[in-house]
Short mmCIF file of C-alpha atoms (C1' of nucleotides) in Angstrom, two decimals:
data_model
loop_
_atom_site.label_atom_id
_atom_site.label_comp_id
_atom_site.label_asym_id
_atom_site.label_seq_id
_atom_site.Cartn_x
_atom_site.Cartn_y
_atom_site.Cartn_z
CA UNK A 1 -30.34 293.65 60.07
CA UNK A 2 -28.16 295.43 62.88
CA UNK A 3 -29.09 298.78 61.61
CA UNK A 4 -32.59 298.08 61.01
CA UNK A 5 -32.80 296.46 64.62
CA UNK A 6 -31.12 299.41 66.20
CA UNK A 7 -33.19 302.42 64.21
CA UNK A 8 -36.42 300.42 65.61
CA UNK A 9 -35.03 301.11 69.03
CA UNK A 10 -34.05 304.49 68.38
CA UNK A 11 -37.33 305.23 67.18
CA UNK A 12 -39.03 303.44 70.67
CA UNK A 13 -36.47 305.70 72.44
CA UNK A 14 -37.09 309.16 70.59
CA UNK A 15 -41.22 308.12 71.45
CA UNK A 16 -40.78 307.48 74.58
CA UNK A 17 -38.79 311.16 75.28
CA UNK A 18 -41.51 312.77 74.08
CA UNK A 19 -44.43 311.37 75.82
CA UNK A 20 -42.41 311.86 78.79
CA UNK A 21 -41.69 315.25 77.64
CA UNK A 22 -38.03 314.63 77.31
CA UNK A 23 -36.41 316.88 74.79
CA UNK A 24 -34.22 314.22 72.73
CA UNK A 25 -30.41 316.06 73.16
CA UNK A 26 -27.84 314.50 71.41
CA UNK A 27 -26.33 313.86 74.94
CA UNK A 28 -29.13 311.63 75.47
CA UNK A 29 -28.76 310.16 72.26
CA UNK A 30 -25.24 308.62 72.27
CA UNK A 31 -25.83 307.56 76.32
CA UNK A 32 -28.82 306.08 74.63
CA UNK A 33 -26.82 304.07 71.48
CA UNK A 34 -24.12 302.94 73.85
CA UNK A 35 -26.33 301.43 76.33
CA UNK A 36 -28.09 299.00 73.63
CA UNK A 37 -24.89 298.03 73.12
CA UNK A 38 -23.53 297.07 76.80
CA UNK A 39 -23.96 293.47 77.34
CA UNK A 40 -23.04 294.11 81.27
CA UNK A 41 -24.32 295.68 84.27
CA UNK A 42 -22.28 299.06 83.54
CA UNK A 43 -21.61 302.11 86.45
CA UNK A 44 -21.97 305.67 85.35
CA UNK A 45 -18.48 305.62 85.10
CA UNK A 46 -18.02 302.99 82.77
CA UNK A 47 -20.58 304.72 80.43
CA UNK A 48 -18.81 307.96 80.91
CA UNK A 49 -16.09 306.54 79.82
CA UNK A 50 -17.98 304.99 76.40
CA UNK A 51 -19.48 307.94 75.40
CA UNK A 52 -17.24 310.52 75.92
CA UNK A 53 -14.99 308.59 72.99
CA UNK A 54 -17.77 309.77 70.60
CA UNK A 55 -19.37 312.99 72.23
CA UNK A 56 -15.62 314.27 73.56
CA UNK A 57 -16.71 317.18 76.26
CA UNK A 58 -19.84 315.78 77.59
CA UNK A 59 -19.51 315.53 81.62
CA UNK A 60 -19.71 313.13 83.83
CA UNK A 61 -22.98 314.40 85.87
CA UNK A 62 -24.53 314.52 82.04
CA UNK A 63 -24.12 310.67 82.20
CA UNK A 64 -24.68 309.91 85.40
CA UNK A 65 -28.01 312.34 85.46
CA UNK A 66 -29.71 310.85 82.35
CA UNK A 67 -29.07 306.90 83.19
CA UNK A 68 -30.91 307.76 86.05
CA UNK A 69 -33.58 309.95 84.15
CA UNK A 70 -33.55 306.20 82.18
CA UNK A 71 -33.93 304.64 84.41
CA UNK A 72 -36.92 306.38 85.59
CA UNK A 73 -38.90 306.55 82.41
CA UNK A 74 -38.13 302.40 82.44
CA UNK A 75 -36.00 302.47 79.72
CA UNK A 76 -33.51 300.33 81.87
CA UNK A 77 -33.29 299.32 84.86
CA UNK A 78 -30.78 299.99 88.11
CA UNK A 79 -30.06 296.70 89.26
CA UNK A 80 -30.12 295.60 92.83
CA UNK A 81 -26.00 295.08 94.36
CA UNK A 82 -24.10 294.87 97.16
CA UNK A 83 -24.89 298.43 97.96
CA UNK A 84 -23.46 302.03 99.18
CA UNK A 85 -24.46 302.57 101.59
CA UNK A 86 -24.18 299.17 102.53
CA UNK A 87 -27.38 297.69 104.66
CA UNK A 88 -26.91 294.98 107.01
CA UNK A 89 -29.26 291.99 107.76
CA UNK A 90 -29.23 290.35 111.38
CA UNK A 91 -32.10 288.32 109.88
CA UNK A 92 -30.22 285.02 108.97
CA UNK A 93 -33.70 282.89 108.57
CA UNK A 94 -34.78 282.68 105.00
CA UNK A 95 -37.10 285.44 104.07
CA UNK A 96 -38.01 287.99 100.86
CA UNK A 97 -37.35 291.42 100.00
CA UNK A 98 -40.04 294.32 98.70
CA UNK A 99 -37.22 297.20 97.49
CA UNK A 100 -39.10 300.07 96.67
CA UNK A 101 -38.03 302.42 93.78
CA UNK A 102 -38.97 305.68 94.95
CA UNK A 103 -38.37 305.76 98.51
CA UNK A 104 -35.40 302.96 98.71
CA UNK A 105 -36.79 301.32 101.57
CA UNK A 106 -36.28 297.58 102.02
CA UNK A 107 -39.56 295.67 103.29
CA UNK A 108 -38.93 291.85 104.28
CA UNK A 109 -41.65 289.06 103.92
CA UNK A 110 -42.26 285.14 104.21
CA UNK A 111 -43.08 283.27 102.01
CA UNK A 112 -42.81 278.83 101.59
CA UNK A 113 -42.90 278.68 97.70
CA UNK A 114 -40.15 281.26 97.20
CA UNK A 115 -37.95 279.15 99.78
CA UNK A 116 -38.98 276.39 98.45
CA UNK A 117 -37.21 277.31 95.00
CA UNK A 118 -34.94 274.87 93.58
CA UNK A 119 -31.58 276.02 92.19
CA UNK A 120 -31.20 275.19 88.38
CA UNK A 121 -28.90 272.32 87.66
CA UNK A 122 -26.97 274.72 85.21
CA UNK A 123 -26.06 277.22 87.79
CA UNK A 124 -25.33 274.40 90.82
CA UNK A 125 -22.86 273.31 88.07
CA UNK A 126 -21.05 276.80 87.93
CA UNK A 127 -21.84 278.92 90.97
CA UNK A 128 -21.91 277.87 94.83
CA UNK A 129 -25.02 279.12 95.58
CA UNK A 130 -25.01 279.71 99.75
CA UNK A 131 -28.37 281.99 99.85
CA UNK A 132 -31.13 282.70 97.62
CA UNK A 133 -33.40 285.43 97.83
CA UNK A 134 -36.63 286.76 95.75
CA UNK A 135 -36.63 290.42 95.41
CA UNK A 136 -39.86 292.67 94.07
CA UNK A 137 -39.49 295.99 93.45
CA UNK A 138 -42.35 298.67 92.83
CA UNK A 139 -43.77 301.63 94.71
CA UNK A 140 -44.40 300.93 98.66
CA UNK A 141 -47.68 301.65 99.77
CA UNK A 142 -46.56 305.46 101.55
CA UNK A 143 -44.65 306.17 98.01
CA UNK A 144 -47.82 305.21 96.01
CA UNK A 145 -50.32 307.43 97.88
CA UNK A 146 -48.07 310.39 97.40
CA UNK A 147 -47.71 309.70 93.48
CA UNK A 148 -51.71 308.50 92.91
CA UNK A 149 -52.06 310.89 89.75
CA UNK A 150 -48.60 311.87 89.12
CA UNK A 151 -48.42 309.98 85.46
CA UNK A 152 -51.74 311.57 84.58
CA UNK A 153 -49.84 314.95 84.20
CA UNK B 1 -37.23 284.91 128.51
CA UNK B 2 -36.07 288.03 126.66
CA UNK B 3 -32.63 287.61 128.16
CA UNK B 4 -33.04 283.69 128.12
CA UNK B 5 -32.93 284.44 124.97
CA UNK B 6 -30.28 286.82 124.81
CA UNK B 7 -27.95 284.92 126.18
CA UNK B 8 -27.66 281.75 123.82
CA UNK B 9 -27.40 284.41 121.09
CA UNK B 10 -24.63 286.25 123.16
CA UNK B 11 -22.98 282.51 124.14
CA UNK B 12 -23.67 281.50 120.08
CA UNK B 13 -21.63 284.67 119.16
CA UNK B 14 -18.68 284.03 121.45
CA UNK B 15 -18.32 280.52 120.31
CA UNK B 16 -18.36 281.42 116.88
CA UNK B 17 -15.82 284.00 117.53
CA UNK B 18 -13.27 281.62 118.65
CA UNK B 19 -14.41 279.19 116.10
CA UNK B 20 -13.20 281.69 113.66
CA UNK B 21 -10.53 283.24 115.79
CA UNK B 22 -11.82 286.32 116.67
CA UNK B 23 -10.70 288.40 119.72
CA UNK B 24 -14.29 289.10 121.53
CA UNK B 25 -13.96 292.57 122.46
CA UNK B 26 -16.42 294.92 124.27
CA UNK B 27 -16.73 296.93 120.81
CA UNK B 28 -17.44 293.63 119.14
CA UNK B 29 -19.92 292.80 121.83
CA UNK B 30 -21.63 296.33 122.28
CA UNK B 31 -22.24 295.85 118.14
CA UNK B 32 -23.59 292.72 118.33
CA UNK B 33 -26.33 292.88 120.76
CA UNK B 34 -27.05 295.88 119.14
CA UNK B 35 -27.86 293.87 115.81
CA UNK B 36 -29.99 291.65 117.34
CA UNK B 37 -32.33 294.24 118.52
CA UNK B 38 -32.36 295.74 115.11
CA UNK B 39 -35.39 294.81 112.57
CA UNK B 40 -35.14 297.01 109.55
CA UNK B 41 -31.20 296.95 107.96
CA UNK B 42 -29.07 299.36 109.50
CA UNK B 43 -26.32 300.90 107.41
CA UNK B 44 -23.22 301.27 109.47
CA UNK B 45 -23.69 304.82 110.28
CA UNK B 46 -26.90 303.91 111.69
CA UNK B 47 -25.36 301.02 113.73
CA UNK B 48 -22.77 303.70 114.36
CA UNK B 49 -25.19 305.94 116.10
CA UNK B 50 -26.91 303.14 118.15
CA UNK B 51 -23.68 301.72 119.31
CA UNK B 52 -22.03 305.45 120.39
CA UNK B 53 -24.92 306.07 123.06
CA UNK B 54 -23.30 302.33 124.85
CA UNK B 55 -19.71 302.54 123.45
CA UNK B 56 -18.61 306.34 124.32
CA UNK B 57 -15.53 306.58 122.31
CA UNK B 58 -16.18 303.92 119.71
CA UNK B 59 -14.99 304.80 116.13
CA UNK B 60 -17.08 304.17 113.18
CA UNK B 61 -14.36 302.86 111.22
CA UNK B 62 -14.47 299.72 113.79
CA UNK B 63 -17.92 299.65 113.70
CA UNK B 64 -18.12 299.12 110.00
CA UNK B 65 -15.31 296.80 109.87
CA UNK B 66 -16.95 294.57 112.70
CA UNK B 67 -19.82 295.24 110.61
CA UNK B 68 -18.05 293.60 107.55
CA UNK B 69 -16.49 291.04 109.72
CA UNK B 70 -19.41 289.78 111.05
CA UNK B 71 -20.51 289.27 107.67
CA UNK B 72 -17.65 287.22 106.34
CA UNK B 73 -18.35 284.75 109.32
CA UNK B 74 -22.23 284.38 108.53
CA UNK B 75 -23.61 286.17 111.56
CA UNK B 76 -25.31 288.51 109.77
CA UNK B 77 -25.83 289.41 105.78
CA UNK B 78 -24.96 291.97 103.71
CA UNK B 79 -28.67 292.56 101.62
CA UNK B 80 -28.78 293.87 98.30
CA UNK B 81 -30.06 297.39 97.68
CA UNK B 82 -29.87 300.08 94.47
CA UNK B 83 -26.36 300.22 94.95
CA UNK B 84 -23.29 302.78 94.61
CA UNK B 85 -21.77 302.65 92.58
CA UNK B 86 -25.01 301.81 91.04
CA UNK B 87 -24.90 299.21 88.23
CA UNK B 88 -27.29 299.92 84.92
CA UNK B 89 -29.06 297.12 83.35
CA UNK B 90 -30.34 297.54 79.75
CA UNK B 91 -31.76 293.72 79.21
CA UNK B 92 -35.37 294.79 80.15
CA UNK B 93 -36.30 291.46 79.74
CA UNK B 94 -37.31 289.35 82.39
CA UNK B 95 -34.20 287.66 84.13
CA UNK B 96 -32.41 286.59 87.29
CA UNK B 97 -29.11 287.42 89.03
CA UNK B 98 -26.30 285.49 90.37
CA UNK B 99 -24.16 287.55 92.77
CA UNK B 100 -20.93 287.11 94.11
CA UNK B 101 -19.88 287.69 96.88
CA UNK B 102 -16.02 287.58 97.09
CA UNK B 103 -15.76 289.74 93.16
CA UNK B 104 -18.90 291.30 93.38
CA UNK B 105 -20.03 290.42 89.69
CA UNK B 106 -23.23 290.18 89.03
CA UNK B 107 -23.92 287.49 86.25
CA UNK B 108 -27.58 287.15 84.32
CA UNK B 109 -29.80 284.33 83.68
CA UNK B 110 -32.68 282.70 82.63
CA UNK B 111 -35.31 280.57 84.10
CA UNK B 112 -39.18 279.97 82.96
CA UNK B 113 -39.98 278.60 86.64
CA UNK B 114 -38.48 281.59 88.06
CA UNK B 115 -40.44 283.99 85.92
CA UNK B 116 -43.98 281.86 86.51
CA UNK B 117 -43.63 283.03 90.14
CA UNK B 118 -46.78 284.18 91.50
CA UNK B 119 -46.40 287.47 93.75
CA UNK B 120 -47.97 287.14 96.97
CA UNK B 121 -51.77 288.10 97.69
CA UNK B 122 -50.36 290.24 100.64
CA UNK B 123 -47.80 291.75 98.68
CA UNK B 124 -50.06 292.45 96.20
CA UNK B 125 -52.68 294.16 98.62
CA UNK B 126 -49.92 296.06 100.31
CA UNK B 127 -47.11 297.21 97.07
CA UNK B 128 -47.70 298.01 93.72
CA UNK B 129 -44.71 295.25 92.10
CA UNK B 130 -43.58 296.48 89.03
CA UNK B 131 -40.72 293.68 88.79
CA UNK B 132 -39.58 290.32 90.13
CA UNK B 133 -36.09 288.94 90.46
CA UNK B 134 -34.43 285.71 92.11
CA UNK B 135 -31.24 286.85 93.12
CA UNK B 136 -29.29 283.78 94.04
CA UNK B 137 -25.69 284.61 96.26
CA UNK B 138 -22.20 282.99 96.51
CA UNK B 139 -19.14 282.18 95.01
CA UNK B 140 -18.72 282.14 91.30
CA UNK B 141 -16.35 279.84 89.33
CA UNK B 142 -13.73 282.01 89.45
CA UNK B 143 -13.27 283.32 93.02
CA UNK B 144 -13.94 279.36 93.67
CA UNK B 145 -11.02 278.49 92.10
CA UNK B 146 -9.06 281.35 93.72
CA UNK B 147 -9.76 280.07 97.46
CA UNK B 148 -10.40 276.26 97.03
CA UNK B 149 -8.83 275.31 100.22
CA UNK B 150 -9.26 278.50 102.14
CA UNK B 151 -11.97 277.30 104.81
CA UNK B 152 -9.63 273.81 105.68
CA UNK B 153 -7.33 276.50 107.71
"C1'" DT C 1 -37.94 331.25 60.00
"C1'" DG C 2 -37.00 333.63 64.45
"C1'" DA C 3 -37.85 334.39 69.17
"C1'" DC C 4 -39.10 332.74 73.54
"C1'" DA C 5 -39.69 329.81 77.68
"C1'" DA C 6 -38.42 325.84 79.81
"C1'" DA C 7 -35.32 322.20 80.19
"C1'" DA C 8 -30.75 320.36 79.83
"C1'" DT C 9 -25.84 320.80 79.97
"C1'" DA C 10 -20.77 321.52 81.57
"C1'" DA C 11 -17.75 322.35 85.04
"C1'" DG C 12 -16.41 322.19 89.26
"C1'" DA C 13 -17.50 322.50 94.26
"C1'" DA C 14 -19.58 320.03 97.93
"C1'" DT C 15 -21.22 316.05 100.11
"C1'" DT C 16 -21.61 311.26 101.46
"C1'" DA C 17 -19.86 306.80 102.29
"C1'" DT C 18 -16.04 304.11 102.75
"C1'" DT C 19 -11.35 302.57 103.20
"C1'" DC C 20 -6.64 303.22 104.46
"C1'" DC C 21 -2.82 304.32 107.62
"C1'" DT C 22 -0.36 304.14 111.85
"C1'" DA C 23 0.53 304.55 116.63
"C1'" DT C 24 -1.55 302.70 120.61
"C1'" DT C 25 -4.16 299.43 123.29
"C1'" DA C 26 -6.09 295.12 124.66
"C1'" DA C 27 -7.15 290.00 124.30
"C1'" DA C 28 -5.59 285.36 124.58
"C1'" DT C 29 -2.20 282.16 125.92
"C1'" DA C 30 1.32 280.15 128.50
"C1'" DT D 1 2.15 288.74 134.39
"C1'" DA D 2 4.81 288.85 130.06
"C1'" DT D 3 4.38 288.16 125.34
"C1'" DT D 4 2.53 288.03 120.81
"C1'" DT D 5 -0.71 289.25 117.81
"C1'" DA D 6 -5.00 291.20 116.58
"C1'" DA D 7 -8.01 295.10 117.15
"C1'" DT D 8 -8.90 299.90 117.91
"C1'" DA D 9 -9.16 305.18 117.52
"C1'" DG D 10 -8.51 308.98 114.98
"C1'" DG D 11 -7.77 311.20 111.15
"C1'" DA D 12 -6.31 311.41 106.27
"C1'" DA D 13 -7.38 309.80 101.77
"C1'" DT D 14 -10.32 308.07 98.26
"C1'" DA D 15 -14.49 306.96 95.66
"C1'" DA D 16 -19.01 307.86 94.08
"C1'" DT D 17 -22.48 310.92 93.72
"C1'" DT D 18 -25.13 315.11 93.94
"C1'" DC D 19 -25.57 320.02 93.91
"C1'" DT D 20 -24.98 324.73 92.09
"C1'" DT D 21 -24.88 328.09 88.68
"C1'" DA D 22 -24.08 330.21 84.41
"C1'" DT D 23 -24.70 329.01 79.75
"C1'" DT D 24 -26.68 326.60 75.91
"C1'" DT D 25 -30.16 324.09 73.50
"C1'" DT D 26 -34.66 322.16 72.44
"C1'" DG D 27 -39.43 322.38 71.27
"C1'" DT D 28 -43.05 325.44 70.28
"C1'" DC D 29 -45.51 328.91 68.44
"C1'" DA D 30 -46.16 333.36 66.15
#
DNA sequence: TGACAAAATAAGAATTATTCCTATTAAATA
DNA sequence: TATTTAATAGGAATAATTCTTATTTTGTCA
């Protein structure tokens, strides 16, 4: 069940690298198999760290490189975090954040039925919740002019 | 008006200095009211920069810890970018994020109302949205625990 | 199959962002 | 105005990432 589970995805994986005309490298491959496994938000680090126990000289910018090359082709995703560099807010009032992917700019906007969210019961019950926040992310309007065709290649 | 203005935010940020115990300083001050001219989110070598042309021989170490301070005292908040060390998320499925901010662990979950939200007409006009997100922020069970007491000081 | 062109890799240097350290200075209080 | 305690400047140290270059490998096509 595992296996068969697991060669499906390998299979979505070695399809997608080659309509994105990704050469599937064995590199790529075990960054690939430990990621399906990671049940956490990893850093490059940690996966460096992973895969080098199976694939013993890859380096570091190898790793680090391809979860971003990932990341791009929307295998995964790079999740939004207290950031470096950090960016400060002076704008305590409740509002929205537009992130875009390309660029990395941070657009705010209003908006009454995201403040009006409620919290879930099961996370009031864990969590102190102090601010809550809906963030989009997608190509800003300057980033998506540039790109128009670029997936037509 | 402007400097009506100006001034209860100026007056708000001294009281809430001593409220917290804070020495107001002049670098504290020359930070601040640069902040509240600010409308996009400075990182601190951007506040760094602003502050320098007022503050001759300001360091940017103060100017990011002031930075951070001001943040631990709710004047102004720390927003959430694609971060470094950046954190890789391989659950493509859609979910939402609880953030701490005292560990910095980022913990998944799952809510249908969340992902029913519409996106914005506006938004939708302006940004092409590839992905939503609630991120909620605050204190998680554990760091809690750890400082139960700590704001009865 | 073998050769070729383009892409990917390893290794380490360089860069960027941040935090730490410590002597000095300044704010708050009496 | 003297004292105590926190805050600052400046620079060293660290952390995370990106760049550079020579080498290797993949995918393709004869």
């Amino acid at each position: 069940m595992q296996s068969k589970t697991s060669n499906d995805l390998l299979k979505f994986f070695i399809d997608t690298c080659k309509q994105q005309n990704l050469k599937v490298t064995p590199q790529r491959m075990a960054i690939y198999k430990e990621l399906i496994k990671s049940k956490n938000h990893p850093s490059a680090e940690a996966m460096f760290q992973k895969v080098r126990r199976q694939f013993h000289n890859i380096s570091f910018d190898t790793v680090n490189r391809t979860l971003f090359t990932f990341s791009e082709i929307g295998l995964i995703d790079i999740v939004e975090g207290h950031g470096r560099p950090r960016r400060f807010d002076p704008d305590m009032n409740m509002h929205h954040h537009f992130h875009c992917i390309k660029c990395g700019n941070i657009t705010d906007f209003r908006n009454d039925a995201y403040d009006n969210l409620e919290i879930p019961e099961n996370i009031k019950q864990k969590f102190m919740v102090i601010r809550k926040r809906v963030v989009l992310k997608g190509s800003c309007d300057k980033c998506s002019k540039r790109s128009e065709f670029s997936n037509a290649s």
